[in-house]
Structures are given as structure tokens and as C-alpha cells.
PDB file of C-alpha atoms in Angstrom:
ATOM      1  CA  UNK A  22       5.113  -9.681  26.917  1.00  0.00           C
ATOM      2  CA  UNK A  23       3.716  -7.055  24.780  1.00  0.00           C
ATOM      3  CA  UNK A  24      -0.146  -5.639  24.626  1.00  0.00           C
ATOM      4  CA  UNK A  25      -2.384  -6.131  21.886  1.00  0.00           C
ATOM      5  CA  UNK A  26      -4.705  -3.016  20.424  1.00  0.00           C
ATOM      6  CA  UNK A  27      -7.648  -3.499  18.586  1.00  0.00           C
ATOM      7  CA  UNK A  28      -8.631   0.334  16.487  1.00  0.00           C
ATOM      8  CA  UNK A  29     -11.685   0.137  15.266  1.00  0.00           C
ATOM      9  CA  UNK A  30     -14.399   2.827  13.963  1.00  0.00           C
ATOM     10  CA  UNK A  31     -17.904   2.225  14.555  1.00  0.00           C
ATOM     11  CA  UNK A  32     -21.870   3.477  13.878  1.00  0.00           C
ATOM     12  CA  UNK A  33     -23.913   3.536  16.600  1.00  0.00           C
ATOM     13  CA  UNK A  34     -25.589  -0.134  16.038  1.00  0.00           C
ATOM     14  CA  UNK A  35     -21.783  -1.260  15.905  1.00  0.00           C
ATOM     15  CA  UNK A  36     -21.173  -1.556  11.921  1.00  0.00           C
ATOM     16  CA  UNK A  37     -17.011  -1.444  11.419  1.00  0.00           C
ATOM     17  CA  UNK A  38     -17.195  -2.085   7.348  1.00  0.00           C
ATOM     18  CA  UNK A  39     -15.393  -0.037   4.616  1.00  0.00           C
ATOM     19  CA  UNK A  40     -14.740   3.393   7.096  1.00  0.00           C
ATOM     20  CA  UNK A  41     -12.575   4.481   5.214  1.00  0.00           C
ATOM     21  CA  UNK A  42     -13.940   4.605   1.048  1.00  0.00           C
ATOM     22  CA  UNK A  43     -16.697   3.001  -1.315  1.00  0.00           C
ATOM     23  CA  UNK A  44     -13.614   0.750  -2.538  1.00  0.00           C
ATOM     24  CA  UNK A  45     -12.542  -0.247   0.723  1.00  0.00           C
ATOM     25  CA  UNK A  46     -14.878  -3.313   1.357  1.00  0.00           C
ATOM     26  CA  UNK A  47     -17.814  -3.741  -0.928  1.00  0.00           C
ATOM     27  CA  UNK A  48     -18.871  -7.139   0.295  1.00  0.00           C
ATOM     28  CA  UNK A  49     -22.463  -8.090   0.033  1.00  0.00           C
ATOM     29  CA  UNK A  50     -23.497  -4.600  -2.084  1.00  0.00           C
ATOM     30  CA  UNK A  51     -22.577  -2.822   1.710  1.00  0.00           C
ATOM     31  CA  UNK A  52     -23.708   0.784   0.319  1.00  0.00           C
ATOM     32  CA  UNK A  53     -22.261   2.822   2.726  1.00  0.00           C
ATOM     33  CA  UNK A  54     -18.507   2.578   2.052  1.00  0.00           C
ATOM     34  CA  UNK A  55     -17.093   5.838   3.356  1.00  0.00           C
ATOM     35  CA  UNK A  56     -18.904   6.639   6.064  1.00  0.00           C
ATOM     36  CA  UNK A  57     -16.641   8.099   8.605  1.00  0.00           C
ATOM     37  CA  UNK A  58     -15.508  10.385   6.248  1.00  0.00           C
ATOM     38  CA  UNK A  59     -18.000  13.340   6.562  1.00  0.00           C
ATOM     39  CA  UNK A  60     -17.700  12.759  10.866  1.00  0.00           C
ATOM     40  CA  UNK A  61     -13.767  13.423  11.053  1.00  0.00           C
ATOM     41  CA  UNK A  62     -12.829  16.278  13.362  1.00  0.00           C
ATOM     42  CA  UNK A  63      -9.732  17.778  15.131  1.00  0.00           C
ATOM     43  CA  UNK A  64     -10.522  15.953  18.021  1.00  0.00           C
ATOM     44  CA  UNK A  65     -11.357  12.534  16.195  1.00  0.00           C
ATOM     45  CA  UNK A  66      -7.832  13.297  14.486  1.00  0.00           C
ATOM     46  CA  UNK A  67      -6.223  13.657  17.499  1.00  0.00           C
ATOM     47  CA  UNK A  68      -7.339  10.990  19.393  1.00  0.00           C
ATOM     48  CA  UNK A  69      -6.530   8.677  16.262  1.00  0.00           C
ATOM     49  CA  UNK A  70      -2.699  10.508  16.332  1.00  0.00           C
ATOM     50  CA  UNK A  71      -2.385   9.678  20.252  1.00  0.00           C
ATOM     51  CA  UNK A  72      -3.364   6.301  20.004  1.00  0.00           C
ATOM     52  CA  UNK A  73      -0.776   4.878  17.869  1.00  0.00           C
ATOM     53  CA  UNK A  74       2.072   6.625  19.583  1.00  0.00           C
ATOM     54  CA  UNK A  75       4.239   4.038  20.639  1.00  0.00           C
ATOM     55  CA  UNK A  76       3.528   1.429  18.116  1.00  0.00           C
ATOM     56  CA  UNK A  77       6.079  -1.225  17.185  1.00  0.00           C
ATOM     57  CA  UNK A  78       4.188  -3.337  14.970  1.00  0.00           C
ATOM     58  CA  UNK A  79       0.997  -3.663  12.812  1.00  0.00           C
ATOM     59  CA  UNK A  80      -1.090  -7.233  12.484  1.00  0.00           C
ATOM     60  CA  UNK A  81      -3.712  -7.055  10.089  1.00  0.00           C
ATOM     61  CA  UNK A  82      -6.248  -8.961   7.890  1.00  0.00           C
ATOM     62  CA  UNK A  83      -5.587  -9.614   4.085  1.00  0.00           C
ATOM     63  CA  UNK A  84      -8.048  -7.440   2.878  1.00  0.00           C
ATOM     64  CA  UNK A  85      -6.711  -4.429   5.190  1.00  0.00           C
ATOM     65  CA  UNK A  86      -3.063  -5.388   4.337  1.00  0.00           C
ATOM     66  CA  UNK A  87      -3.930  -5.113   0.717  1.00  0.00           C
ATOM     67  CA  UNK A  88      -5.142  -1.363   1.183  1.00  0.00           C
ATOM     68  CA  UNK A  89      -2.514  -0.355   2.947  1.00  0.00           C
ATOM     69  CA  UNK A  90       0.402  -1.854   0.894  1.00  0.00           C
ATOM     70  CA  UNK A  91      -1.067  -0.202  -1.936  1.00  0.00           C
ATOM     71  CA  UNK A  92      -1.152   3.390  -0.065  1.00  0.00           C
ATOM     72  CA  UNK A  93       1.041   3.992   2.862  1.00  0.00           C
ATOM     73  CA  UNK A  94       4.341   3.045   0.490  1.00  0.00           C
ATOM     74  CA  UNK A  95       3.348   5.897  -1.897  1.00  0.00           C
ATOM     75  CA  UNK A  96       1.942   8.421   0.982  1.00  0.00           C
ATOM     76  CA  UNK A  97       4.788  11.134   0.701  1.00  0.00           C
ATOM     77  CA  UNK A  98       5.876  12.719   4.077  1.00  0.00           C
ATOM     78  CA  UNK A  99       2.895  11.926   6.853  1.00  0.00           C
ATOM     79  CA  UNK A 100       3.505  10.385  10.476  1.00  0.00           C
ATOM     80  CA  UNK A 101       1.600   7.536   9.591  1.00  0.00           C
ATOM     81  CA  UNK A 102       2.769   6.644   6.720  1.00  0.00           C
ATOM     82  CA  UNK A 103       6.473   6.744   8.098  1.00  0.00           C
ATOM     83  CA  UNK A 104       5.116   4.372  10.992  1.00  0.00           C
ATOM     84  CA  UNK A 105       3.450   2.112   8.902  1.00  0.00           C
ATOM     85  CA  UNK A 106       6.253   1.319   6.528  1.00  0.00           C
ATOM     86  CA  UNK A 107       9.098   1.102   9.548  1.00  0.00           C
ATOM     87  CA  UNK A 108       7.526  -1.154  11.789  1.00  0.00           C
ATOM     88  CA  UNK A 109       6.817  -4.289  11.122  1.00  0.00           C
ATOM     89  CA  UNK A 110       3.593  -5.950   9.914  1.00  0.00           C
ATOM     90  CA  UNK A 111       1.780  -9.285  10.240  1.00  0.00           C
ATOM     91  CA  UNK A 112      -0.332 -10.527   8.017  1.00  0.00           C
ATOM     92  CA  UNK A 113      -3.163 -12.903   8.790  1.00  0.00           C
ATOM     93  CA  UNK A 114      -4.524 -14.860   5.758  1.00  0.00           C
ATOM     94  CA  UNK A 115      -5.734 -18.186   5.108  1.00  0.00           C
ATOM     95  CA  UNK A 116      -3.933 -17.902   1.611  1.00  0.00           C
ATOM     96  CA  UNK A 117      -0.118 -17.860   0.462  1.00  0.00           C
ATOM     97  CA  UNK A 118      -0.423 -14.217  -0.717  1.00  0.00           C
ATOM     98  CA  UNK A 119       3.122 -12.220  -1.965  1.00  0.00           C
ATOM     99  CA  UNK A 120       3.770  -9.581   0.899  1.00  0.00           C
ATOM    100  CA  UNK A 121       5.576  -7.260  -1.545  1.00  0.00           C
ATOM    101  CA  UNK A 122       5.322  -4.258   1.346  1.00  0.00           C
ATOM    102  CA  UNK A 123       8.830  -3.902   3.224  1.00  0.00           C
ATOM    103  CA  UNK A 124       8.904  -5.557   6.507  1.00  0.00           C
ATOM    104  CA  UNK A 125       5.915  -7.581   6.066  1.00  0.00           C
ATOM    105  CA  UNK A 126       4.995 -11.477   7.274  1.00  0.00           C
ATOM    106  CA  UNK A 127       2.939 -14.013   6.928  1.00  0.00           C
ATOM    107  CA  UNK A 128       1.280 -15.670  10.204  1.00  0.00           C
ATOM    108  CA  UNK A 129       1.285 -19.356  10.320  1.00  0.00           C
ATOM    109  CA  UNK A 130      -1.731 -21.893   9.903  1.00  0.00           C
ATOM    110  CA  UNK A 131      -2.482 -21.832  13.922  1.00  0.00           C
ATOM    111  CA  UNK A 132      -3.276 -18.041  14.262  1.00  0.00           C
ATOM    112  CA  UNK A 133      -4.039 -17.902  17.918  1.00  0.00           C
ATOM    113  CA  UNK A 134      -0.036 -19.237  18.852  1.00  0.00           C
ATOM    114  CA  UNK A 135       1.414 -16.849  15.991  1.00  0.00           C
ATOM    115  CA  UNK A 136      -0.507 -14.293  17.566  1.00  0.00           C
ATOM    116  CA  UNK A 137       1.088 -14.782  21.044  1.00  0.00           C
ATOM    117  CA  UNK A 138       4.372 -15.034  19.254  1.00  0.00           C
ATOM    118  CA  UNK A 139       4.139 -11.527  18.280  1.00  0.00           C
ATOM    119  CA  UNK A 140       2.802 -10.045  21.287  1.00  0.00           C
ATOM    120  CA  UNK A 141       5.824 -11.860  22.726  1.00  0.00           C
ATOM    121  CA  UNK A 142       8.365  -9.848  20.114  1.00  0.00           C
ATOM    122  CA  UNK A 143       6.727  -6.722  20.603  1.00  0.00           C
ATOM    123  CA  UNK A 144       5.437  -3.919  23.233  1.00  0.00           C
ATOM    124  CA  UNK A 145       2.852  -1.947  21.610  1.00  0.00           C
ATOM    125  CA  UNK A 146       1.109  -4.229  18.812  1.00  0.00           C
ATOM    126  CA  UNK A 147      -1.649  -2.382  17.002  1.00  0.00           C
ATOM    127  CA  UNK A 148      -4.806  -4.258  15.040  1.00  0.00           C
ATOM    128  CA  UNK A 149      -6.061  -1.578  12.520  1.00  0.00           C
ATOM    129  CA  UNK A 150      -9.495  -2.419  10.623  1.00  0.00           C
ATOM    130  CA  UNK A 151      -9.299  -5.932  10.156  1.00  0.00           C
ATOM    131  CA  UNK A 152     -12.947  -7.184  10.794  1.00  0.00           C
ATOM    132  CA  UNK A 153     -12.356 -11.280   9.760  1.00  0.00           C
ATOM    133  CA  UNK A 154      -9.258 -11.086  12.056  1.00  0.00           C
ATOM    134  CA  UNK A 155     -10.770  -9.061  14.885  1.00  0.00           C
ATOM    135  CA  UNK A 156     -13.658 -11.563  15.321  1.00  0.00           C
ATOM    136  CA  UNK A 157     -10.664 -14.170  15.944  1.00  0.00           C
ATOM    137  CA  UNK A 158      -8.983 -12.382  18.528  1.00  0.00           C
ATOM    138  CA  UNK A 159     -12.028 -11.232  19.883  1.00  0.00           C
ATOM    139  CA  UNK A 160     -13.432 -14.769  20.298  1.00  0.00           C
ATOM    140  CA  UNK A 161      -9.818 -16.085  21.548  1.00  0.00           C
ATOM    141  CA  UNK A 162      -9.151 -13.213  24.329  1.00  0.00           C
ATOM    142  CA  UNK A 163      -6.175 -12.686  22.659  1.00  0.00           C
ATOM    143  CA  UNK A 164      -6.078  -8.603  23.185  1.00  0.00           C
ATOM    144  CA  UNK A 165      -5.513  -6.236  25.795  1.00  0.00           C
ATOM    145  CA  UNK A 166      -7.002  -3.080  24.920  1.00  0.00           C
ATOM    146  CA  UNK A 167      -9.926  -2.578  22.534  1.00  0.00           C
ATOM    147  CA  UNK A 168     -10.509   1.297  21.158  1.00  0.00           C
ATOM    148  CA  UNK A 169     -14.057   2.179  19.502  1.00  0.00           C
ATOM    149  CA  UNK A 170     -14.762   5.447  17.838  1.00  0.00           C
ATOM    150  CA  UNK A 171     -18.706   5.197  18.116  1.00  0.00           C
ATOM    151  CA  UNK A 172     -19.802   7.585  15.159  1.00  0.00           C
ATOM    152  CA  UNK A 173     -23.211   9.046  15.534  1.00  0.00           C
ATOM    153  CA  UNK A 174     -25.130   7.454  12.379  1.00  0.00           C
ATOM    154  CA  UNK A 175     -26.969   3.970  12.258  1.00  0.00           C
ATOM    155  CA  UNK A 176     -26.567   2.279   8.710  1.00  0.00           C
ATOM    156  CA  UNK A 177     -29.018  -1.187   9.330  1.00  0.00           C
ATOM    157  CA  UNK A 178     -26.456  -3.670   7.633  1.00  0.00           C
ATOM    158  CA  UNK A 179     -22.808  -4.358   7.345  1.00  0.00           C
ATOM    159  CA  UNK A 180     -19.915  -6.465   8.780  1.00  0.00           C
ATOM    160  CA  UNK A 181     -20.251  -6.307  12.719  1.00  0.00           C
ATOM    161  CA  UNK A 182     -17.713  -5.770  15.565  1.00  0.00           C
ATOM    162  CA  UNK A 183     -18.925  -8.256  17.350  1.00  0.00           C
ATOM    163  CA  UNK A 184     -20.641 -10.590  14.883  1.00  0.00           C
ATOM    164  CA  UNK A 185     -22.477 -13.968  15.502  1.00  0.00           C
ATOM    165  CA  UNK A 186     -19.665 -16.594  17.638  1.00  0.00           C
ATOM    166  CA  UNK A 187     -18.497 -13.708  19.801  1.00  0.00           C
ATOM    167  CA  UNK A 188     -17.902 -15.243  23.152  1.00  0.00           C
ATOM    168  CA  UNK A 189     -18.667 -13.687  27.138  1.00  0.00           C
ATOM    169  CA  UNK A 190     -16.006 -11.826  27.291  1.00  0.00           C
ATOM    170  CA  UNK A 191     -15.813  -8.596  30.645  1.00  0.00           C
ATOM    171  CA  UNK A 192     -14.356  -5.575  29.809  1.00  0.00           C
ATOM    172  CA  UNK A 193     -13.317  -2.415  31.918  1.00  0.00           C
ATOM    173  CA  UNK A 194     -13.652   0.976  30.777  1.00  0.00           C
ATOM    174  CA  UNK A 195     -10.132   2.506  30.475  1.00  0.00           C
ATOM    175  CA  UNK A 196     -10.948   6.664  30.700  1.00  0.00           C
ATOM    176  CA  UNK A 197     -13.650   8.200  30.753  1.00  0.00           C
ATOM    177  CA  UNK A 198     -15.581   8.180  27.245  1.00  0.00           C
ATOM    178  CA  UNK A 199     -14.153  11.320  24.920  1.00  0.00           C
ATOM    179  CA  UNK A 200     -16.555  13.051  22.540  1.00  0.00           C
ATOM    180  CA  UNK A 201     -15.623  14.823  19.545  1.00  0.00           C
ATOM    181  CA  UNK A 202     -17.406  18.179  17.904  1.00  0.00           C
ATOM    182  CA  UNK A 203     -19.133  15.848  15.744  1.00  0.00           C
ATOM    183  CA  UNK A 204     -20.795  13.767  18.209  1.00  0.00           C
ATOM    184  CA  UNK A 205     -17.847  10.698  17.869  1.00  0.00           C
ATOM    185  CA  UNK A 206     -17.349   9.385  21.151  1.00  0.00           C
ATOM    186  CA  UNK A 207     -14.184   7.561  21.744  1.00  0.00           C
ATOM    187  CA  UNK A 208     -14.724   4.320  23.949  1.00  0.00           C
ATOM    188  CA  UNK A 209     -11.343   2.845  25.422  1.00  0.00           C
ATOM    189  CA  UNK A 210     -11.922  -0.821  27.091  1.00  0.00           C
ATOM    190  CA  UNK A 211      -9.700  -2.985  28.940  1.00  0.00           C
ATOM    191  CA  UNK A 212      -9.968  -7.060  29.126  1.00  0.00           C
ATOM    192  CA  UNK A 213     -11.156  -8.639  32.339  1.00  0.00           C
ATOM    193  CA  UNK A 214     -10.311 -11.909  33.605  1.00  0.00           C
ATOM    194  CA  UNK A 215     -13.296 -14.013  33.295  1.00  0.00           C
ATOM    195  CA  UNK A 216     -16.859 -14.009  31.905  1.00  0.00           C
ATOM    196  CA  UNK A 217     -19.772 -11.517  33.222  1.00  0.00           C
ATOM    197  CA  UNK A 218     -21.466 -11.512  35.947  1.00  0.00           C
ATOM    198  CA  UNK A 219     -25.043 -12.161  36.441  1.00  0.00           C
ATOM    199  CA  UNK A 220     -27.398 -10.949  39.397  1.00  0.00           C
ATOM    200  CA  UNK A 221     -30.718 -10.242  40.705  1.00  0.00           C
ATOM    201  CA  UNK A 222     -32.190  -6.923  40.060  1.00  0.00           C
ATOM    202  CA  UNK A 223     -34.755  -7.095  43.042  1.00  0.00           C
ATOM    203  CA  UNK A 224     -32.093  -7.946  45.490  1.00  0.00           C
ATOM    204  CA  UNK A 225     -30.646  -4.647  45.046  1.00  0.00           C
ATOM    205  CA  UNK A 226     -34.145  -3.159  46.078  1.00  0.00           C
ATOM    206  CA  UNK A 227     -34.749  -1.350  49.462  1.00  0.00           C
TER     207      UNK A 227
END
């Protein structure tokens, strides 16, 4: 069985919309489309380039697939853009959309089985982006390792990481947490077995 790895860039208060452009996801007049760009580093970069090393297969969201299949194909020479269009990628939608990008396929109806299905075919299974899907595996456990790239601005609205439904869920931290030049902090977390634990401040006391 393979491992499941959620990448995701973040704000501080935990907004993961539209990183990347204003065109990426303008749902609900979100403003801010773009954001990361003016926090990206040589470290950031780095981090980003060491964390997909190994990768044997994308699963993304429709809106994310979208974006990509309409850049990475046309991208020229660039390490991602060879990885992205040789492995292969799965698409989760609750449509019947035409997956014209090479090696692409559509998950079936139950998502949480097709899910296993591919961590089953693959070692190194990477979730870029993705928010709608995220929440999913997020609320099913169905990941191994979750990534954040906490970027040092609060924006007030936008899509969520963890938005309302997310379930208990304990996580471990991985490494210690990485900072960049420009204050991005990369958080690498682990899933636990079971749901937090609760205790009694005072009984810790002296």
C-alpha cells in the first residue's frame, strides 16, 4: 500500500483558495486570488521541489485538474511539468467531464473506495490544491501525510483547509517546522490513529 500527500499553501488564519492567480478560483468574489505569489522564495521553492520527489501519481479536484490540463501540457522543458504529464492522474468529480490530458482518469461514484484503490496502485500519491476534494479525504482519514506552507498574511475570507464537517482527527508533527526568508513556515504532519486526547490542566499542577 502506497501513502497519500496532501500539498497545500496556506495564510495564517488557514485560507488555501486561488494561491496560485486571480483566475484560479474566483468563487464567492474571493479578492485575493494570487496571494502566494509575492511570498515565494528559494527556500519556499525548494521545499516545494523536494516534496514531490518521488511522486507516481497525481489525484486532484475538477477545478484543479482543469488548470493544470490547460498548463502543464504546454509548459516547455520544467521538472514539473515533465512529472505532471508522465504520471498518472485521478480525477475526482461529481460530473462526466472529458479528461483530454494524457494519462488521466476518472474516479468512480464511491470516492472514499476509489481512493484506496489508488493508494493501493501506487507508492507516492500526491493531492495538489484541491480544496472540495481535500475536505473529503480529510473528513475520511484517507491520507498519510499532510504538508502546509503557512504564509505570513491573514486575508478574513476564503475557502478553508479545514472547513465546517472536519472531523477529530490527531496528527504528529513530521520535522521540525522550516521557515523560509519570507516568513513561510513549512508544517509537515503525520496521521495518528485515533481522535485527541482530552485532559485536566490543574492535574498537571505542582
Amino acid at each position: 500500500m502506497g501513502l497519500i500527500d496532501i500539498e497545500l499553501f496556506t495564510t495564517l488564519d488557514l485560507v488555501g483558495q486561488a494561491p496560485g492567480g486571480p483566475e484560479e478560483d474566483p468563487a464567492d468574489g474571493f479578492a485575493f486570488g494570487g496571494w502566494q505569489a509575492p511570498l515565494i522564495d528559494e527556500v519556499s521553492g525548494a521545499q516545494v521541489d523536494a516534496a514531490y520527489e518521488g511522486t507516481d501519481a497525481l489525484l486532484l479536484g475538477r477545478r484543479t485538474y482543469d488548470i493544470f490540463a490547460a498548463y502543464w501540457p504546454n509548459a516547455g522543458e520544467n521538472p514539473f511539468a515533465e512529472l505532471f504529464n508522465r504520471v498518472p492522474k485521478y480525477v475526482a468529480s461529481r460530473g462526466e467531464p472529458e479528461l483530454t490530458w494524457a494519462g488521466s482518469e476518472l474516479l468512480g461514484p464511491d470516492l472514499p473506495a476509489a481512493v484506496r484503490e489508488v493508494r493501493d496502485r501506487h507508492q507516492k500519491v500526491k493531492v495538489v490544491g484541491s480544496l472540495d476534494l481535500v475536505q473529503t479525504l480529510l473528513r475520511e482519514k484517507l491520507f498519510d501525510r499532510l504538508d502546509l506552507w503557512v504564509h505570513p498574511i491573514v486575508l478574513g475570507s476564503g475557502k478553508k483547509v479545514f472547513a465546517d464537517g472536519a472531523v477529530p482527527t490527531s496528527l504528529a508533527l513530521l520535522e521540525p517546522p522550516a521557515a523560509s526568508p519570507r516568513g513561510t513556515v513549512l508544517l509537515r504532519y503525520g496521521l495518528l490513529a485515533g481522535v485527541p486526547a482530552t485532559g485536566d490542566m490543574s492535574e498537571l499542577e505542582d
